[in-house]
CSV table of C-alpha atoms in Angstrom, one decimal:
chain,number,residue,atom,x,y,z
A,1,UNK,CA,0.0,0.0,0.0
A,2,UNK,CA,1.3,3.4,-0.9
A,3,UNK,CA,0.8,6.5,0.5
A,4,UNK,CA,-1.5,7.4,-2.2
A,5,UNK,CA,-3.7,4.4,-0.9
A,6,UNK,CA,-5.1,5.2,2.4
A,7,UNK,CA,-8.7,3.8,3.0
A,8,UNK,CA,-9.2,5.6,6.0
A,9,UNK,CA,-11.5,8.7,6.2
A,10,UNK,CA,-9.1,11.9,6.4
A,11,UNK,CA,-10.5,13.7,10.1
A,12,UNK,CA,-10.3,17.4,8.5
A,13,UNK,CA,-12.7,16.2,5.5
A,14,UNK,CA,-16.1,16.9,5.3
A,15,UNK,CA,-19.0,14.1,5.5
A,16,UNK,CA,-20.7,13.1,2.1
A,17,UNK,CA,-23.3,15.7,1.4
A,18,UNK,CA,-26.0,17.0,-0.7
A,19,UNK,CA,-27.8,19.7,-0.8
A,20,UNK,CA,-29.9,19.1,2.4
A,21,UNK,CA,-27.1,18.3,4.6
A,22,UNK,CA,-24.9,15.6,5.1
A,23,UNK,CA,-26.0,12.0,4.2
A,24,UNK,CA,-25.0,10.1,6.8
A,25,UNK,CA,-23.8,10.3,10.3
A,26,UNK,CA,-20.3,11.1,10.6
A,27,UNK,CA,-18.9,8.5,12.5
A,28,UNK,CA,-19.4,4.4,12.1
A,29,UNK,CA,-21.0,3.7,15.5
A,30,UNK,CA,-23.6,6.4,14.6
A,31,UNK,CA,-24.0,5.5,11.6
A,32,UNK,CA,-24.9,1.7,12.9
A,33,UNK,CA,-26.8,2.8,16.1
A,34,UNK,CA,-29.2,5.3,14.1
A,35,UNK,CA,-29.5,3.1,10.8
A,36,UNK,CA,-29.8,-0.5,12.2
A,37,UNK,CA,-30.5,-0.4,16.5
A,38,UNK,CA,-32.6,2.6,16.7
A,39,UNK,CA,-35.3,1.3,13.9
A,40,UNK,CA,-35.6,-2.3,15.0
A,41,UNK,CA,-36.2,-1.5,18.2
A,42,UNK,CA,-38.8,0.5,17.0
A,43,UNK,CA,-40.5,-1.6,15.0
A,44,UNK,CA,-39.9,-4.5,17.7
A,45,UNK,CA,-41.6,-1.8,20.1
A,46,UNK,CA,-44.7,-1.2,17.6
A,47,UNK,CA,-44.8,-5.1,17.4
A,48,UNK,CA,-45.4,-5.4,21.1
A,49,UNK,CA,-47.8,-2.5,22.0
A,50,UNK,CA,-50.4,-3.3,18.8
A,51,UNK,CA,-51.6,-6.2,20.3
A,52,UNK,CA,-51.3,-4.4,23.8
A,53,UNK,CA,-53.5,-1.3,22.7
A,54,UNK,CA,-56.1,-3.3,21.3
A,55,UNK,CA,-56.8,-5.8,24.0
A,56,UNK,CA,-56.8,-3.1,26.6
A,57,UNK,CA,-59.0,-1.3,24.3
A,58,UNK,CA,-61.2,-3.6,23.8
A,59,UNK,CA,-61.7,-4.7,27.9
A,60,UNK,CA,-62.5,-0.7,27.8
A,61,UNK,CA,-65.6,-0.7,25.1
A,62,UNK,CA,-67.0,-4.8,24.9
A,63,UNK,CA,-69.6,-4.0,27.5
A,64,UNK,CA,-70.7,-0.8,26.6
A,65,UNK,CA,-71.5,-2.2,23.0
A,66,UNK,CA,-72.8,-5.5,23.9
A,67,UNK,CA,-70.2,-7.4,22.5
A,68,UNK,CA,-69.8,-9.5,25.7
A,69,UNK,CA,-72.0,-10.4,29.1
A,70,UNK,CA,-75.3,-12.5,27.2
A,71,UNK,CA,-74.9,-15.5,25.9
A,72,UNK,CA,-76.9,-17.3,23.4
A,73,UNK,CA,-79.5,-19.9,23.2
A,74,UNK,CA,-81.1,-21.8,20.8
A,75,UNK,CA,-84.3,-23.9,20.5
A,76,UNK,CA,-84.8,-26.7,18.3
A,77,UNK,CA,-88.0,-28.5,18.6
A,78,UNK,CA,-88.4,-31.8,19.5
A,79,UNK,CA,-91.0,-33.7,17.3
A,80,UNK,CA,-93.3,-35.9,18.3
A,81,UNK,CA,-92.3,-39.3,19.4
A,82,UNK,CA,-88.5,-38.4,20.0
A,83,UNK,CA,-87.8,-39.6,23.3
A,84,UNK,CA,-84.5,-37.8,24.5
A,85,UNK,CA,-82.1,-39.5,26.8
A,86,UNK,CA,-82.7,-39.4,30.5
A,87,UNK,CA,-80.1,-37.1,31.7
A,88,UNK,CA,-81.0,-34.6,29.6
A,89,UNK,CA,-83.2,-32.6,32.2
A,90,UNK,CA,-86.8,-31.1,32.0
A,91,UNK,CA,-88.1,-27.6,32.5
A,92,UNK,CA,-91.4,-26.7,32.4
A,93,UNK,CA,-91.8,-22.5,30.9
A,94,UNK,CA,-93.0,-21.4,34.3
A,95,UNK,CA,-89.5,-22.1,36.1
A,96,UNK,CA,-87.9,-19.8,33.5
A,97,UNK,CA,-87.0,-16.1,34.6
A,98,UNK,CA,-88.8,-13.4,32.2
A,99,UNK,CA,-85.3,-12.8,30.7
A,100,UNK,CA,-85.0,-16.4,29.6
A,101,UNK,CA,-88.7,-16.7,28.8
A,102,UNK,CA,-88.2,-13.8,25.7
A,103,UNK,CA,-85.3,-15.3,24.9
A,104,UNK,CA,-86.8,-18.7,24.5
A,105,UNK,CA,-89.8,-17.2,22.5
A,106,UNK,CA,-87.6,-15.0,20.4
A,107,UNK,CA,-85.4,-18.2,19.6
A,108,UNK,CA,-88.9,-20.0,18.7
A,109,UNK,CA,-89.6,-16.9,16.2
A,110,UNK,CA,-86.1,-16.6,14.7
A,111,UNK,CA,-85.1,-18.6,11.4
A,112,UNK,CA,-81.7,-19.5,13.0
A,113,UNK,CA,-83.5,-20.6,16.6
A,114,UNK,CA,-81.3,-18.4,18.6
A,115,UNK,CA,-81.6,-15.3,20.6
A,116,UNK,CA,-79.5,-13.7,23.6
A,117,UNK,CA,-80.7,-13.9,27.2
A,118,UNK,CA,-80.6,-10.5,28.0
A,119,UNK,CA,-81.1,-10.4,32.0
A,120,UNK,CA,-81.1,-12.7,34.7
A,121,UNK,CA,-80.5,-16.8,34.0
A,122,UNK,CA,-81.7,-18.4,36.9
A,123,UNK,CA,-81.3,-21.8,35.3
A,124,UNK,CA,-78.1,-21.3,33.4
A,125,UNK,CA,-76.4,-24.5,34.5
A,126,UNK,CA,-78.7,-26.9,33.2
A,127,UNK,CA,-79.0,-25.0,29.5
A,128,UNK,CA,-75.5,-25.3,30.0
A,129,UNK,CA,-75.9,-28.7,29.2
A,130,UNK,CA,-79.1,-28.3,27.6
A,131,UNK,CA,-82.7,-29.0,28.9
A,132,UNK,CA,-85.9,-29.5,27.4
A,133,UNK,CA,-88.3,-27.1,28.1
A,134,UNK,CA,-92.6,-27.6,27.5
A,135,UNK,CA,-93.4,-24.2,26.3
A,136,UNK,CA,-97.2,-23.7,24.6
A,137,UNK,CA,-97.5,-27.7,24.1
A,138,UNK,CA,-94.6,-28.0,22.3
A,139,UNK,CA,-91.2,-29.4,23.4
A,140,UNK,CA,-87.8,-27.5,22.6
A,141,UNK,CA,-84.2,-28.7,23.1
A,142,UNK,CA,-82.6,-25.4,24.5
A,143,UNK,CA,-78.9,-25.3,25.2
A,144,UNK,CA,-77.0,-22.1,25.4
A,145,UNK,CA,-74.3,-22.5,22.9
A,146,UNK,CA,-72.2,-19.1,23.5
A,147,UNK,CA,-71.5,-17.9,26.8
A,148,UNK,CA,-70.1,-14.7,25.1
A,149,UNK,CA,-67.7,-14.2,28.2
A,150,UNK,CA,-66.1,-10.7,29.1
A,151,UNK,CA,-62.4,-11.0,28.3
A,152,UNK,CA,-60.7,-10.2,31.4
A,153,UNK,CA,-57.9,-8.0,31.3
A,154,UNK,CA,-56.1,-5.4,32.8
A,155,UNK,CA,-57.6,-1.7,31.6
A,156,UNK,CA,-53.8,-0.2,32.2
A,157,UNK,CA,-52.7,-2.3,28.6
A,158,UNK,CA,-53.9,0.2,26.6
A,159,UNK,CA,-52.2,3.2,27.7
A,160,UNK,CA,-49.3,1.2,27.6
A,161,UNK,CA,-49.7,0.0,24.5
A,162,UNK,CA,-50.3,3.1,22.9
A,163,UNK,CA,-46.9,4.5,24.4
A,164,UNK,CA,-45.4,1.8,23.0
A,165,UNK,CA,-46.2,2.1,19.7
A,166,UNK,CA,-45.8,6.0,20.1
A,167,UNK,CA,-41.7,4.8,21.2
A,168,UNK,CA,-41.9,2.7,18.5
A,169,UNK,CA,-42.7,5.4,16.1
A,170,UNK,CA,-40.0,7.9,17.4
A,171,UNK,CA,-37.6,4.8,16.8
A,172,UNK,CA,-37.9,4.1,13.3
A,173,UNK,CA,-38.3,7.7,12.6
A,174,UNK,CA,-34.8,8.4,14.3
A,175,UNK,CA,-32.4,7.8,11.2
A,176,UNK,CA,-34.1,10.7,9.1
A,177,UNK,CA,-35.0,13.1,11.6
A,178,UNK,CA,-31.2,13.4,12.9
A,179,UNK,CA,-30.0,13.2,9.4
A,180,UNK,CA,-31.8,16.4,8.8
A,181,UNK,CA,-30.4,17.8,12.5
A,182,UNK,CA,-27.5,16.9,11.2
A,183,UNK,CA,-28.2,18.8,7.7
A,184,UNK,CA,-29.1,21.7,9.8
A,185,UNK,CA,-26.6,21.8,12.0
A,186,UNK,CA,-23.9,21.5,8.8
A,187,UNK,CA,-25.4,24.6,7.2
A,188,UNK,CA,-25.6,26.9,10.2
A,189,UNK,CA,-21.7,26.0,10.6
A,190,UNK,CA,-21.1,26.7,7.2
A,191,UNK,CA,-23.3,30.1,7.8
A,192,UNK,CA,-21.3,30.8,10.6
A,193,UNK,CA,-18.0,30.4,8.5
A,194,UNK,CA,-19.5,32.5,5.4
């Protein structure tokens, strides 16, 4: 190698610029910290509070749109002659509460046979495993078939998952925001010097 041949950046040089400012940061562990660290850890930050924000969310709004808290019956009528097995227990209407009772009625009405038991269940463990209930002369199977259970979580995710992402953000938007500080900063030194 001759003298002529020196690879190594010359101290009193300027970085590579253009006309914004220079291109990249003006030493290597810069350069590697703000290019490759700074927007991984971003994105592995956005990663992590997405599905943080929207549970926590959600445990905020389900029950005040009635996504959650009823669960669903149905009512399928049992013909004539079908004898069903003996464990399968027998209500008569009159033991159900008035919030089953419309329930059971609105499931009688509906093309799918199913409605939501909006209000108190007194006998939700046996449609739990399903019961037979004598309502008007007629027989129905009626089994609640989605409990449509709260999810249970702590309130607190989504705050933090909204900072998270918000980090995440200010991560992955760190290699162009201190290129143009950096920009900036070379033109008000070259101002100065003017």
């Amino acid at each position: 190698m001759g003298a002529g041949d020196d690879s190594s950046p010359d101290a009193t040089k300027p970085p590579a610029t253009d006309e914004t400012g220079p291109i990249e940061p003006t030493t290597s562990s810069e350069s590697l910290m703000l290019t490759y660290a700074a927007p991984f850890l971003g994105v592995l930050l956005i990663a992590a509070g997405l599905p943080l924000a929207i549970a926590g969310g959600y445990v905020v709004i389900q029950d005040g749109i009635g996504l959650c808290g009823n669960p669903t019956i149905t009512a399928d009528p049992v013909t004539e002659g079908e004898t069903p097995p003996e464990t399968v227990e027998t209500l008569p209407a009159a033991e159900l509460s008035s919030a089953e009772r419309a329930a059971l009625e609105e499931a009688i009405d509906s093309p799918l046979q199913e409605a939501k038991v909006d209000g108190e269940q007194a006998n939700r463990g046996a449609l739990l495993e399903g019961a037979i209930v004598e309502y008007e002369g007629d027989r129905y199977y009626v089994q609640i078939t989605s409990q449509n259970s709260c999810l249970e979580v702590a309130p607190l995710l989504f705050p933090i998952g909204a900072i998270a992402i918000l980090m995440g953000v200010i991560g992955v938007l760190t290699p162009p925001i201190y290129r143009k500080m950096a920009g900036f900063e070379e033109r008000m030194r070259r101002d100065r010097t003017d």
